[in-house]
Amino acid sequence: MRHKNYEKYRKIIDAATKVFAKKGFYNAKVSEIAQEAGIADGTIYIYFKHKDDILISLFEEKMQEVLDNMKKQISLESDPLKKIEKFALVHLKLIQDNKDIAEIIQVELRQSSKFMKNYHNTKFFEYLDLIGRIIQEGQEKGLVREDILPGIAKRAFFGALDEMSRFWVLSKKPKYDIETASRQISGFFINGIKK
Amino acid sequence: MRHKNYEKYRKIIDAATKVFAKKGFYNAKVSEIAQEAGIADGTIYIYFKHKDDILISLFEEKMQEVLDNMKKQISLESDPLKKIEKFALVHLKLIQDNKDIAEIIQVELRQSSKFMKNYHNTKFFEYLDLIGRIIQEGQEKGLVREDILPGIAKRAFFGALDEMSRFWVLSKKPKYDIETASRQISGFFINGIKK
DNA sequence: TTAAAAAATGAATCATTATTCATATTAGAA
DNA sequence: TTCTAATATGAATAATGATTCATTTTTTAA
């Protein structure tokens, strides 16, 4: 199914992205998504099992793009501390350039236990782990303090970026520009963990 | 209304806390809350305008407690950097001791735009601002670097703690104990911002 | 060109639940 | 104790919207 007509599959995902971002998952009607995609309600059920499935698929698709992009950008830097700087900048840029996706990842996907507890979110852990590995690399190269626990540090760093994102997603006009925000956040994170 | 029978009002809030935490706001039935509270469905509508109103009230109540507690604890320290350490410890302890509340604040309340965009969340901003003021105090006393923007730093620090909380709320058994986690997080935050 | 298969349609179904309200119970005043 | 107002009850209502499926349209391949 997923391979028969990828184009339409994507069209539905894109429509859903808009509608979920605007209304929130539970308040979004399947018929609205269909309308936004310019197809009939029933057609959605040819491509997706049910409404939940749209959200999950949407997330998988978008997250894969984010992940690929981030890996590529990171690999351009060799210094682990520079990689952290880069991570912050790329992450916040992504949020700014894709408000709808950001809002869904931010708000909708975290939503109920249904999604976060039951659906084991591999892609998200992979993303988090990019940070973890940078920190470990930094420790191996003697740039990062040995007593830093990468499992905690990666979450702290991601959380810092993420809270900044939430702030942007939820406020009308960003108060700080991305360069400033990313410089500040990576700045004190790096200062905090370096030797 | 709110003052007539505060006891029952609280009973409903407590029941809702349990049910929302378990099922998520949208999947929680008003009748389940009523059952958990040991009252009839209709009684809920004597104390609350509608389902949304329960979530909002719940949040206001709980957040006020959290806020009062945090203010008290913080005021016991005089050194701003110690205050930050204390903040982290108290915050994470709260999460650990109140899983249900944590889950709701964490997951449910951030949920749809409905709550986060339309309902202006004063209590949350007040909480965030506790951190902001500690940082400013640190700058005034010459302990924190002048180039740190408190508006960004407070979000980063809160975000770091919050992401750690999410991890706990969503995973069965905590991998790190609170003392370790809070020491690590406040540790590199303080290192990151201090002169 | 034509027939079968695949894809798309959208009106109808059907379950689900928030909310209401006529009725019953309880508490407090007289 | 009795009456009245305040509370509480829970069955009935009524809207909602996800999902199905009989029918139509489009595509494919012979």
Coordinates of C-alpha atoms (C1' of nucleotides) in Angstrom, one line a residue:
Chain A
M1 CA 0.0 0.0 0.0
R2 CA 2.6 2.4 1.2
H3 CA 4.4 1.9 -2.1
K4 CA 1.5 1.9 -4.6
N5 CA 1.0 5.6 -4.6
Y6 CA 3.5 7.3 -2.5
E7 CA 2.6 10.7 -3.9
K8 CA -0.9 10.6 -2.5
Y9 CA 0.4 9.1 0.8
R10 CA 2.5 12.2 1.1
K11 CA -0.3 14.5 0.1
I12 CA -2.3 13.1 3.0
I13 CA 0.6 13.4 5.4
D14 CA 1.1 17.0 4.4
A15 CA -2.5 17.8 4.8
A16 CA -2.5 16.2 8.2
T17 CA 0.5 18.2 9.2
K18 CA -1.4 21.4 8.6
V19 CA -4.6 20.3 10.2
F20 CA -3.0 18.7 13.3
A21 CA -0.8 21.8 13.8
K22 CA -3.8 24.1 13.6
K23 CA -6.4 22.1 15.6
G24 CA -4.5 19.6 17.6
F25 CA -4.8 15.8 17.0
Y26 CA -8.0 15.2 18.9
N27 CA -9.8 18.2 17.5
A28 CA -8.8 17.5 13.9
K29 CA -11.4 15.8 11.9
V30 CA -10.5 13.2 9.4
S31 CA -12.8 14.9 7.0
E32 CA -10.8 18.1 7.3
I33 CA -7.6 16.3 6.5
A34 CA -9.4 14.8 3.4
Q35 CA -10.6 18.2 2.4
E36 CA -7.2 19.8 2.8
A37 CA -5.7 17.0 0.7
G38 CA -8.5 17.4 -1.9
I39 CA -9.7 13.8 -1.6
A40 CA -12.7 11.9 -0.2
D41 CA -12.8 10.9 3.4
G42 CA -12.8 7.2 2.6
T43 CA -9.6 7.5 0.5
I44 CA -7.7 8.2 3.7
Y45 CA -8.5 4.7 4.9
I46 CA -6.9 3.2 1.8
Y47 CA -3.6 4.6 2.9
F48 CA -3.9 4.5 6.7
K49 CA -5.4 2.1 9.1
H50 CA -6.9 4.8 11.3
K51 CA -6.5 8.3 12.6
D52 CA -3.7 7.4 15.0
D53 CA -1.8 5.8 12.2
I54 CA -1.7 9.1 10.3
L55 CA 0.0 10.7 13.3
I56 CA 2.5 7.9 13.8
S57 CA 3.3 7.8 10.1
L58 CA 3.6 11.6 9.9
F59 CA 6.1 11.5 12.8
E60 CA 8.2 8.7 11.3
E61 CA 8.4 10.5 7.9
K62 CA 9.3 13.9 9.3
M63 CA 11.6 12.5 11.9
Q64 CA 13.6 10.6 9.3
E65 CA 14.1 13.7 7.4
V66 CA 15.2 15.6 10.4
L67 CA 17.5 12.8 11.4
D68 CA 19.2 12.5 8.0
N69 CA 19.6 16.3 7.8
M70 CA 21.1 16.5 11.3
K71 CA 23.5 13.6 10.7
K72 CA 24.8 15.3 7.5
Q73 CA 25.3 18.7 9.1
I74 CA 27.0 17.2 12.2
S75 CA 29.4 15.2 10.1
L76 CA 30.7 18.4 8.5
E77 CA 32.4 19.3 11.8
S78 CA 35.2 17.3 13.3
D79 CA 35.5 19.0 16.7
P80 CA 32.9 17.6 19.1
L81 CA 32.4 20.9 20.8
K82 CA 31.7 22.5 17.4
K83 CA 29.3 19.7 16.7
I84 CA 27.3 20.7 19.7
E85 CA 27.2 24.2 18.5
K86 CA 26.0 23.0 15.1
F87 CA 23.4 20.8 16.6
A88 CA 21.8 23.7 18.4
L89 CA 21.8 25.9 15.4
V90 CA 20.4 23.2 13.1
H91 CA 17.7 22.2 15.6
L92 CA 16.5 25.6 16.2
K93 CA 16.6 26.5 12.5
L94 CA 14.5 23.5 11.7
I95 CA 11.9 24.6 14.2
Q96 CA 11.8 28.1 12.8
D97 CA 11.5 26.9 9.2
N98 CA 8.9 24.3 9.9
K99 CA 6.5 25.7 12.3
D100 CA 3.8 23.1 11.6
I101 CA 6.1 20.1 12.0
A102 CA 7.6 21.7 15.1
E103 CA 4.2 22.2 16.6
I104 CA 3.3 18.6 16.1
I105 CA 6.5 17.1 17.4
Q106 CA 6.4 19.6 20.2
V107 CA 2.8 19.5 21.3
E108 CA 0.8 16.8 19.7
L109 CA 3.1 13.9 19.7
R110 CA 3.8 14.2 23.4
Q111 CA 0.3 14.3 24.1
S112 CA -1.3 11.3 25.6
S113 CA 0.4 8.3 27.0
K114 CA -1.2 6.5 24.1
F115 CA 1.5 7.8 21.8
M116 CA 4.4 8.3 24.1
K117 CA 4.1 5.3 26.3
N118 CA 2.8 2.6 24.0
Y119 CA 4.4 3.6 20.8
H120 CA 8.1 3.0 21.2
N121 CA 9.7 6.0 19.7
T122 CA 12.8 4.7 18.1
K123 CA 13.5 7.7 15.9
F124 CA 13.3 10.1 18.8
F125 CA 15.8 8.0 20.8
E126 CA 18.1 8.0 17.8
Y127 CA 18.0 11.7 17.6
L128 CA 18.7 12.1 21.3
D129 CA 21.5 9.7 20.9
L130 CA 23.3 11.8 18.3
I131 CA 23.9 14.2 21.2
G132 CA 25.0 11.3 23.5
R133 CA 27.6 10.1 21.0
I134 CA 29.0 13.6 20.5
I135 CA 29.5 13.9 24.2
Q136 CA 31.2 10.5 24.4
E137 CA 33.4 11.4 21.6
G138 CA 34.3 14.6 23.4
Q139 CA 35.2 12.5 26.5
E140 CA 37.4 10.2 24.4
K141 CA 39.2 13.1 23.0
G142 CA 39.7 14.5 26.4
L143 CA 37.7 17.6 25.7
V144 CA 34.8 16.8 28.0
R145 CA 34.9 16.1 31.8
E146 CA 34.9 12.5 32.7
D147 CA 32.3 12.8 35.4
I148 CA 29.6 14.0 32.9
L149 CA 27.0 11.3 32.3
P150 CA 26.1 11.3 28.6
G151 CA 22.7 9.8 29.3
I152 CA 21.8 12.8 31.4
A153 CA 23.7 15.4 29.5
K154 CA 22.1 14.6 26.2
R155 CA 18.6 14.9 27.7
A156 CA 19.5 18.2 29.4
F157 CA 20.8 19.7 26.2
F158 CA 17.9 18.5 24.1
G159 CA 15.5 19.7 26.8
A160 CA 17.1 23.1 26.7
L161 CA 16.7 23.4 23.0
D162 CA 13.2 21.9 23.1
E163 CA 11.9 24.4 25.7
M164 CA 13.2 27.2 23.6
S165 CA 11.3 25.7 20.7
R166 CA 8.1 25.4 22.7
F167 CA 8.4 29.0 23.5
W168 CA 8.6 29.9 19.9
V169 CA 5.9 27.6 18.8
L170 CA 3.5 29.0 21.4
S171 CA 4.3 32.7 21.1
K172 CA 3.3 34.8 18.2
K173 CA 6.6 36.5 17.5
P174 CA 10.0 35.1 18.6
K175 CA 11.6 37.3 21.1
Y176 CA 15.1 36.1 20.4
D177 CA 16.7 35.2 17.0
I178 CA 17.9 31.7 16.5
E179 CA 21.6 32.7 16.3
T180 CA 21.5 34.4 19.6
A181 CA 19.5 31.6 21.2
S182 CA 21.6 28.8 19.8
R183 CA 24.8 30.5 20.7
Q184 CA 23.6 31.1 24.3
I185 CA 22.4 27.6 24.8
S186 CA 25.3 25.7 23.2
G187 CA 27.5 28.3 24.9
F188 CA 26.7 27.5 28.4
F189 CA 26.2 23.8 27.8
I190 CA 29.7 23.6 26.3
N191 CA 31.2 25.7 29.2
G192 CA 29.4 23.4 31.6
I193 CA 30.7 20.1 30.4
K194 CA 34.2 21.0 29.0
K195 CA 37.4 20.2 30.8
Chain B
M1 CA -19.6 27.7 44.1
R2 CA -15.9 27.2 44.6
H3 CA -16.3 28.1 48.2
K4 CA -19.5 26.3 49.1
N5 CA -18.0 22.9 49.4
Y6 CA -14.3 23.0 48.8
E7 CA -13.9 19.5 50.1
K8 CA -15.9 18.0 47.2
Y9 CA -14.2 20.3 44.8
R10 CA -10.9 18.9 45.8
K11 CA -12.2 15.4 45.7
I12 CA -13.1 15.9 42.1
I13 CA -9.7 17.4 41.3
D14 CA -8.0 14.5 42.9
A15 CA -10.1 12.0 41.0
A16 CA -9.4 13.8 37.8
T17 CA -5.7 13.9 38.5
K18 CA -5.7 10.1 38.7
V19 CA -7.9 9.6 35.6
F20 CA -6.2 12.1 33.4
A21 CA -2.8 10.7 34.3
K22 CA -3.9 7.2 33.4
K23 CA -5.9 7.8 30.3
G24 CA -5.0 11.2 29.0
F25 CA -7.3 14.1 28.9
Y26 CA -9.2 13.3 25.7
N27 CA -9.6 9.6 26.6
A28 CA -10.7 10.3 30.1
K29 CA -14.5 10.1 30.5
V30 CA -16.2 12.5 32.8
S31 CA -18.1 9.5 34.1
E32 CA -14.8 7.8 35.1
I33 CA -13.9 10.9 37.1
A34 CA -17.2 10.8 38.8
Q35 CA -16.8 7.2 39.6
E36 CA -13.3 7.7 40.9
A37 CA -14.7 10.5 43.1
G38 CA -17.6 8.4 44.2
I39 CA -20.2 10.9 43.0
A40 CA -22.8 11.1 40.2
D41 CA -21.8 12.4 36.7
G42 CA -24.0 15.4 37.0
T43 CA -22.5 16.5 40.3
I44 CA -19.3 17.4 38.5
Y45 CA -21.2 20.1 36.6
I46 CA -22.2 21.7 39.8
Y47 CA -18.5 22.3 40.5
F48 CA -17.1 22.8 37.0
K49 CA -18.4 24.4 33.9
H50 CA -17.1 21.7 31.6
K51 CA -14.4 19.1 31.2
D52 CA -11.8 21.6 30.1
D53 CA -12.5 23.6 33.2
I54 CA -11.5 20.6 35.3
L55 CA -8.1 20.4 33.7
I56 CA -7.5 24.1 34.0
S57 CA -8.6 24.2 37.6
L58 CA -6.5 21.1 38.4
F59 CA -3.5 22.8 37.0
E60 CA -4.0 26.1 38.8
E61 CA -4.4 24.3 42.1
K62 CA -1.4 22.0 41.8
M63 CA 0.8 24.7 40.3
Q64 CA 0.0 27.0 43.2
E65 CA 1.2 24.4 45.6
V66 CA 4.3 23.7 43.6
L67 CA 5.0 27.4 43.4
D68 CA 4.6 28.0 47.1
N69 CA 6.8 25.1 47.9
M70 CA 9.5 26.1 45.6
K71 CA 9.6 29.7 46.8
K72 CA 9.9 28.6 50.3
Q73 CA 12.7 26.2 49.6
I74 CA 14.6 28.6 47.5
S75 CA 14.4 31.3 50.1
L76 CA 16.3 29.1 52.5
E77 CA 19.4 29.6 50.4
S78 CA 21.2 32.9 50.1
D79 CA 23.8 32.2 47.4
P80 CA 22.2 32.4 43.9
L81 CA 24.3 29.4 42.7
K82 CA 23.1 27.3 45.6
K83 CA 19.6 28.4 44.8
I84 CA 19.9 26.9 41.4
E85 CA 21.1 23.6 42.8
K86 CA 18.2 23.7 45.2
F87 CA 15.8 24.4 42.4
A88 CA 16.9 21.4 40.4
L89 CA 16.7 19.1 43.4
V90 CA 13.2 20.3 44.5
H91 CA 11.8 20.2 41.0
L92 CA 13.0 16.6 40.4
K93 CA 11.9 15.5 43.8
L94 CA 8.4 16.9 43.1
I95 CA 8.2 14.9 39.9
Q96 CA 9.3 11.7 41.7
D97 CA 6.9 12.1 44.6
N98 CA 3.9 13.1 42.4
K99 CA 3.9 10.9 39.4
D100 CA 0.3 11.7 38.5
I101 CA 0.7 15.5 38.7
A102 CA 4.0 15.2 36.9
E103 CA 2.4 13.3 34.1
I104 CA -0.4 15.8 33.7
I105 CA 1.8 18.9 33.8
Q106 CA 4.3 17.1 31.5
V107 CA 2.0 15.6 29.0
E108 CA -1.6 16.5 29.2
L109 CA -1.3 20.2 29.8
R110 CA 1.0 20.8 26.9
Q111 CA -1.2 18.9 24.7
S112 CA -3.2 20.9 22.3
S113 CA -3.0 24.5 21.3
K114 CA -6.3 24.8 23.0
F115 CA -4.7 24.8 26.4
M116 CA -1.3 26.2 25.7
K117 CA -2.1 28.9 23.3
N118 CA -5.5 30.1 24.4
Y119 CA -5.2 29.7 28.1
H120 CA -2.6 32.1 29.2
N121 CA -0.6 30.2 31.6
T122 CA 0.4 32.7 34.3
K123 CA 1.4 30.2 37.0
F124 CA 3.8 28.5 34.6
F125 CA 5.4 31.8 33.7
E126 CA 5.7 32.6 37.3
Y127 CA 7.5 29.4 37.9
L128 CA 9.9 30.0 35.0
D129 CA 10.5 33.4 36.3
L130 CA 11.7 32.1 39.7
I131 CA 14.7 30.9 37.7
G132 CA 15.1 34.1 35.8
R133 CA 15.3 36.1 39.0
I134 CA 17.9 33.9 40.5
I135 CA 20.0 34.4 37.4
Q136 CA 19.6 38.1 37.6
E137 CA 20.5 38.1 41.2
G138 CA 23.6 36.2 40.3
Q139 CA 24.5 38.8 37.8
E140 CA 24.0 41.6 40.2
K141 CA 26.2 39.9 42.7
G142 CA 28.9 39.4 40.1
L143 CA 28.6 35.6 40.2
V144 CA 27.1 35.1 36.8
R145 CA 28.5 36.2 33.4
E146 CA 27.0 39.5 32.1
D147 CA 26.4 38.2 28.6
I148 CA 24.0 35.5 29.8
L149 CA 20.4 36.4 28.8
P150 CA 18.2 35.4 31.7
G151 CA 15.2 35.0 29.4
I152 CA 17.0 32.3 27.5
A153 CA 18.9 30.7 30.4
K154 CA 15.8 30.2 32.5
R155 CA 14.1 28.3 29.7
A156 CA 17.2 26.3 29.0
F157 CA 17.5 25.3 32.6
F158 CA 13.9 24.5 33.0
G159 CA 13.9 22.6 29.8
A160 CA 16.8 20.5 30.9
L161 CA 15.0 19.5 34.1
D162 CA 11.8 19.0 32.3
E163 CA 13.2 16.7 29.7
M164 CA 14.7 14.6 32.5
S165 CA 11.2 14.5 34.1
R166 CA 9.6 13.4 30.9
F167 CA 12.1 10.6 30.7
W168 CA 11.1 9.5 34.2
V169 CA 7.4 9.9 33.7
L170 CA 7.5 7.8 30.5
S171 CA 9.9 5.1 31.5
K172 CA 8.9 2.4 34.0
K173 CA 11.9 2.5 36.3
P174 CA 14.2 5.6 36.6
K175 CA 17.7 4.9 35.4
Y176 CA 19.3 7.6 37.4
D177 CA 18.4 8.7 40.9
I178 CA 17.3 12.3 41.5
E179 CA 20.4 13.3 43.5
T180 CA 22.7 12.3 40.6
A181 CA 20.5 13.8 38.0
S182 CA 19.9 17.1 39.8
R183 CA 23.6 17.4 40.7
Q184 CA 24.6 16.8 37.1
I185 CA 22.1 19.2 35.6
S186 CA 22.6 22.0 38.0
G187 CA 26.3 21.3 37.9
F188 CA 26.9 22.0 34.3
F189 CA 24.3 24.7 34.2
I190 CA 26.2 26.6 36.9
N191 CA 29.5 25.9 35.3
G192 CA 28.1 27.2 32.1
I193 CA 26.9 30.5 33.4
K194 CA 29.2 31.4 36.2
K195 CA 32.0 33.9 35.9
Chain C
dT1 C1' -11.0 -1.5 -27.7
dT2 C1' -12.5 -3.9 -23.8
dA3 C1' -12.7 -6.3 -19.6
dA4 C1' -10.9 -7.0 -15.2
dA5 C1' -8.6 -5.1 -11.3
dA6 C1' -7.4 -1.3 -8.5
dA7 C1' -8.4 3.0 -6.5
dA8 C1' -11.5 6.5 -5.1
dT9 C1' -16.0 8.2 -3.6
dG10 C1' -19.1 10.0 0.1
dA11 C1' -23.5 8.9 2.2
dA12 C1' -24.9 6.1 5.9
dT13 C1' -23.9 3.8 10.1
dC14 C1' -23.0 3.4 14.7
dA15 C1' -20.7 3.9 18.8
dT16 C1' -19.3 7.2 21.9
dT17 C1' -19.8 10.7 25.6
dA18 C1' -20.3 15.4 27.3
dT19 C1' -24.0 17.8 29.1
dT20 C1' -28.8 18.6 30.7
dC21 C1' -32.6 18.4 33.7
dA22 C1' -36.7 16.4 36.0
dT23 C1' -36.6 14.2 40.2
dA24 C1' -34.8 12.8 44.7
dT25 C1' -32.1 13.6 48.8
dT26 C1' -30.0 16.2 52.4
dA27 C1' -29.1 20.0 55.6
dG28 C1' -30.3 23.9 58.0
dA29 C1' -33.6 27.2 59.8
dA30 C1' -37.7 28.1 62.2
Chain D
dT1 C1' -40.4 18.3 63.7
dT2 C1' -41.4 20.4 59.3
dC3 C1' -40.5 23.2 55.5
dT4 C1' -37.4 25.2 52.1
dA5 C1' -33.4 25.8 49.7
dA6 C1' -29.3 23.8 48.3
dT7 C1' -27.2 19.6 46.6
dA8 C1' -26.9 15.6 44.3
dT9 C1' -28.6 12.0 41.2
dG10 C1' -28.3 9.4 36.8
dA11 C1' -31.3 8.4 32.9
dA12 C1' -32.1 10.6 28.6
dT13 C1' -30.6 13.7 25.0
dA14 C1' -28.2 15.1 21.2
dA15 C1' -24.2 16.1 18.8
dT16 C1' -20.2 14.4 16.9
dG17 C1' -17.2 12.3 13.9
dA18 C1' -14.5 7.9 12.8
dT19 C1' -15.1 4.2 9.9
dT20 C1' -17.4 1.2 6.5
dC21 C1' -18.9 -0.3 2.1
dA22 C1' -21.9 -0.4 -2.0
dT23 C1' -21.1 2.1 -6.0
dT24 C1' -18.5 4.7 -9.4
dT25 C1' -14.3 6.0 -11.8
dT26 C1' -9.8 5.2 -13.3
dT27 C1' -6.0 2.4 -14.7
dT28 C1' -3.8 -1.5 -16.7
dA29 C1' -2.9 -5.0 -19.8
dA30 C1' -4.3 -8.2 -23.3

